[in-house]
C-alpha positions as a printed NumPy array, in Angstrom:
array([[-20.512, 248.122, 145.771],
       [-21.235, 250.895, 148.195],
       [-18.932, 251.917, 151.043],
       [-19.428, 253.978, 154.174],
       [-17.812, 254.55 , 157.555],
       [-15.982, 251.595, 159.17 ],
       [-17.856, 249.285, 161.518],
       [-16.139, 247.844, 164.748],
       [-37.918, 234.29 , 151.844],
       [-37.75 , 232.484, 155.091],
       [-35.857, 229.191, 155.043],
       [-36.078, 226.992, 152.004],
       [-37.99 , 223.73 , 151.917],
       [-36.608, 221.07 , 154.27 ],
       [-38.235, 217.651, 154.109],
       [-37.038, 216.762, 157.579],
       [-38.064, 213.15 , 157.009],
       [-36.763, 210.437, 159.315],
       [-38.307, 207.377, 157.679],
       [-39.062, 206.1  , 154.188],
       [-42.784, 206.505, 154.809],
       [-42.326, 210.115, 155.92 ],
       [-40.285, 210.784, 152.786],
       [-43.047, 209.426, 150.551],
       [-45.668, 211.527, 152.335],
       [-43.492, 214.642, 152.19 ],
       [-42.708, 214.107, 148.506],
       [-46.379, 213.644, 147.719],
       [-47.197, 216.812, 149.631],
       [-44.528, 218.752, 147.761],
       [-45.714, 217.461, 144.404],
       [-49.259, 218.494, 145.256],
       [-47.957, 221.928, 146.2  ],
       [-46.112, 222.134, 142.875],
       [-49.296, 221.295, 140.969],
       [-51.105, 224.094, 142.8  ],
       [-48.354, 226.584, 141.944],
       [-48.342, 225.51 , 138.294],
       [-52.108, 225.966, 138.156],
       [-51.727, 229.477, 139.538],
       [-49.006, 230.237, 136.996],
       [-51.218, 229.088, 134.147],
       [-53.886, 231.578, 135.211],
       [-51.588, 234.606, 134.966],
       [-52.235, 236.289, 131.646],
       [-51.534, 240.012, 131.997],
       [-48.152, 241.629, 131.501],
       [-48.675, 243.603, 134.709],
       [-48.415, 240.429, 136.793],
       [-44.651, 240.005, 136.398],
       [-43.917, 240.204, 140.109],
       [-46.623, 237.647, 140.9  ],
       [-45.248, 235.32 , 138.226],
       [-41.704, 235.705, 139.535],
       [-42.856, 234.945, 143.079],
       [-44.666, 231.804, 141.968],
       [-41.661, 230.672, 139.946],
       [-39.504, 231.043, 143.051],
       [-42.038, 229.103, 145.12 ],
       [-41.991, 226.336, 142.514],
       [-38.188, 226.327, 142.547],
       [-38.18 , 225.949, 146.346],
       [-40.508, 222.96 , 146.1  ],
       [-38.393, 221.395, 143.358],
       [-35.311, 221.896, 145.507],
       [-37.081, 219.972, 148.264],
       [-37.749, 217.235, 145.71 ],
       [-34.029, 217.239, 144.879],
       [-34.681, 218.094, 141.236],
       [-31.742, 220.391, 140.599],
       [-32.338, 220.786, 136.868],
       [-35.948, 221.947, 137.247],
       [-35.053, 224.066, 140.274],
       [-32.559, 225.859, 138.052],
       [-35.057, 226.357, 135.217],
       [-37.711, 227.916, 137.443],
       [-35.282, 230.018, 139.457],
       [-33.521, 231.316, 136.344],
       [-36.843, 232.343, 134.824],
       [-37.633, 234.184, 138.074],
       [-34.193, 235.803, 137.994],
       [-34.715, 237.155, 134.476],
       [-38.123, 238.509, 135.444],
       [-36.683, 240.172, 138.531],
       [-34.142, 242.018, 136.39 ],
       [-36.933, 243.284, 134.143],
       [-38.819, 244.425, 137.245],
       [-35.688, 245.989, 138.786],
       [-36.462, 243.949, 141.921],
       [-33.   , 243.322, 143.346],
       [-34.152, 241.369, 146.39 ],
       [-36.142, 238.972, 144.233],
       [-33.081, 238.559, 142.015],
       [-30.937, 237.63 , 145.02 ],
       [-33.534, 235.099, 146.197],
       [-33.427, 233.565, 142.727],
       [-29.617, 233.476, 142.788],
       [-29.676, 231.632, 146.101],
       [-31.911, 228.941, 144.632],
       [-29.718, 228.756, 141.533],
       [-26.736, 228.183, 143.816],
       [-28.523, 225.556, 145.906],
       [-29.623, 223.738, 142.728],
       [-26.003, 222.54 , 142.444],
       [-25.71 , 222.877, 138.675],
       [-22.735, 223.745, 136.47 ],
       [-23.155, 227.515, 136.85 ],
       [-24.261, 227.531, 140.486],
       [-21.092, 229.22 , 141.75 ],
       [-21.543, 231.95 , 139.144],
       [-25.082, 232.41 , 140.452],
       [-23.77 , 232.709, 144.012],
       [-21.241, 235.346, 143.009],
       [-23.817, 237.433, 141.172],
       [-26.286, 237.121, 144.012],
       [-23.678, 238.34 , 146.49 ],
       [-22.77 , 241.252, 144.215],
       [-26.425, 242.324, 144.127],
       [-26.855, 241.733, 147.873],
       [-23.911, 243.963, 148.744],
       [-24.47 , 246.627, 146.096],
       [-28.181, 247.214, 146.711],
       [-29.937, 247.874, 150.054],
       [-31.973, 244.681, 150.264],
       [-33.065, 242.738, 153.366],
       [-29.814, 242.461, 155.377],
       [-30.682, 238.965, 156.592],
       [-30.694, 237.774, 152.969],
       [-27.359, 239.509, 152.357],
       [-25.882, 237.75 , 155.395],
       [-27.216, 234.4  , 154.203],
       [-25.627, 234.846, 150.775],
       [-22.293, 235.8  , 152.305],
       [-22.515, 232.779, 154.612],
       [-22.751, 230.59 , 151.502],
       [-19.409, 232.012, 150.335],
       [-17.966, 231.431, 153.797],
       [-19.04 , 227.787, 153.734],
       [-17.739, 227.221, 150.188],
       [-14.263, 228.62 , 150.865],
       [-11.343, 226.201, 151.434],
       [ -9.606, 226.484, 154.811],
       [ -6.403, 227.84 , 153.3  ],
       [ -8.136, 230.764, 151.53 ],
       [ -9.144, 234.143, 152.976],
       [-12.521, 234.251, 151.213],
       [-14.424, 233.032, 154.27 ],
       [-12.986, 235.769, 156.484],
       [-13.72 , 238.404, 153.846],
       [-17.315, 237.187, 153.508],
       [-17.869, 237.168, 157.283],
       [-16.411, 240.669, 157.686],
       [-18.546, 241.927, 154.797],
       [-21.638, 240.433, 156.428],
       [-20.88 , 242.251, 159.694],
       [-20.363, 245.493, 157.78 ],
       [-23.651, 245.157, 155.873],
       [-25.526, 244.549, 159.129],
       [-23.957, 247.59 , 160.765],
       [-24.792, 249.7  , 157.726],
       [-28.332, 248.552, 156.931],
       [-29.977, 246.827, 159.901],
       [-31.681, 248.521, 162.836],
       [-33.104, 247.661, 166.252],
       [-33.662, 244.038, 167.14 ],
       [-32.815, 242.894, 163.61 ],
       [-29.442, 244.613, 163.974],
       [-28.825, 242.922, 167.33 ],
       [-29.779, 239.473, 166.051],
       [-27.778, 239.736, 162.839],
       [-24.782, 241.229, 164.65 ],
       [-24.711, 238.162, 166.895],
       [-24.899, 235.933, 163.824],
       [-22.071, 237.698, 161.994],
       [-19.911, 237.668, 165.136],
       [-20.462, 233.919, 165.288],
       [-19.472, 233.705, 161.605],
       [-16.231, 235.591, 162.257],
       [-15.464, 233.428, 165.285],
       [-16.066, 230.231, 163.322],
       [-13.77 , 231.32 , 160.502],
       [-11.083, 232.442, 162.951],
       [-11.116, 229.063, 164.723],
       [-11.517, 226.764, 161.732],
       [ -9.435, 228.615, 159.141],
       [ -6.753, 230.252, 161.287],
       [ -6.653, 228.226, 164.51 ],
       [ -7.445, 231.31 , 166.614],
       [ -8.101, 230.47 , 170.267],
       [ -7.707, 233.742, 172.204],
       [ -8.993, 237.308, 171.968],
       [ -5.445, 238.562, 171.396],
       [ -4.993, 236.134, 168.513],
       [ -8.386, 237.156, 167.131],
       [ -7.466, 240.854, 167.218],
       [ -4.16 , 240.114, 165.493],
       [ -5.935, 238.019, 162.849],
       [ -8.45 , 240.803, 162.154],
       [ -5.63 , 243.333, 161.828],
       [ -3.517, 241.086, 159.6  ],
       [ -6.382, 240.479, 157.16 ],
       [ -7.592, 244.106, 157.474],
       [-11.069, 242.884, 158.395],
       [-11.724, 246.127, 160.27 ],
       [-11.167, 248.243, 157.133],
       [-14.138, 248.116, 154.723],
       [-12.344, 249.936, 151.923],
       [ -9.823, 247.075, 151.923],
       [-11.968, 243.969, 152.42 ],
       [-14.757, 245.108, 150.071],
       [-12.219, 245.298, 147.244],
       [-11.107, 241.777, 148.124],
       [-14.739, 240.656, 148.184],
       [-15.057, 241.894, 144.605],
       [-12.083, 239.696, 143.737],
       [-13.748, 236.687, 145.382],
       [-16.906, 237.376, 143.379],
       [-14.915, 237.642, 140.145],
       [-13.378, 234.224, 140.826],
       [-16.849, 232.728, 141.332],
       [-18.462, 234.34 , 138.299],
       [-15.518, 234.354, 135.871],
       [-16.911, 235.695, 132.566],
       [-20.479, 234.5  , 133.096],
       [-22.144, 237.745, 134.169],
       [-25.847, 237.747, 133.34 ],
       [-26.283, 241.5  , 133.687],
       [-24.395, 244.742, 133.092],
       [-22.937, 245.761, 136.448],
       [-22.15 , 249.301, 135.344],
       [-25.715, 249.837, 134.136],
       [-27.132, 248.592, 137.438],
       [-24.735, 250.677, 139.525],
       [-25.765, 253.75 , 137.545],
       [-29.272, 253.257, 138.96 ],
       [-28.073, 253.711, 142.54 ],
       [-29.083, 257.033, 144.129],
       [-26.304, 259.608, 144.397],
       [-24.992, 260.228, 147.906]])
């Protein structure tokens, strides 16, 4: 993961159905969309179309997630993930990891950890990085510090990589994340308590909380790494 000076795919398919009839219509629409994507996939024949294939596989996985087919969501997203590694497309790989996590399969937490590692290590779309870190925040038990570490890391990534209006919007989001964790995990109710909480957990010191984020990731992934981290880090430009 990279460090610097201290700081301080659009949404997935949502059926949004409110009645049984709406659910049937939405499911039929999604299945029709899946057939269209599969037809497009069957027409790809050249090796040079890897990125197009990966994108279609991700689109299919999103539809299957909407259909609540976790097994097939996993299969499509994992195929897209492998392709993204071959293409050295880190952002695509993180999108695939998010779908693998949302598929709610046996190795979904390992997928989340690897997606977060990629999202923090490589300069991808900061909004996607924030979303991945929010997943960790939401998965962390109240008694653990992982949520605070994820929220602080999200704020750091935004400060480091986002600019202009995107920076303003994401900064507001990460501040909300920190506030939520402080209230729900630590019972913080005042600015003084918040400042003390930040200091106690060293959330204003990237060189400290990024190391702890690596530990959180290791707990999620265990020994199930699907890529060589050292080899990928060696591809980062020298500063």
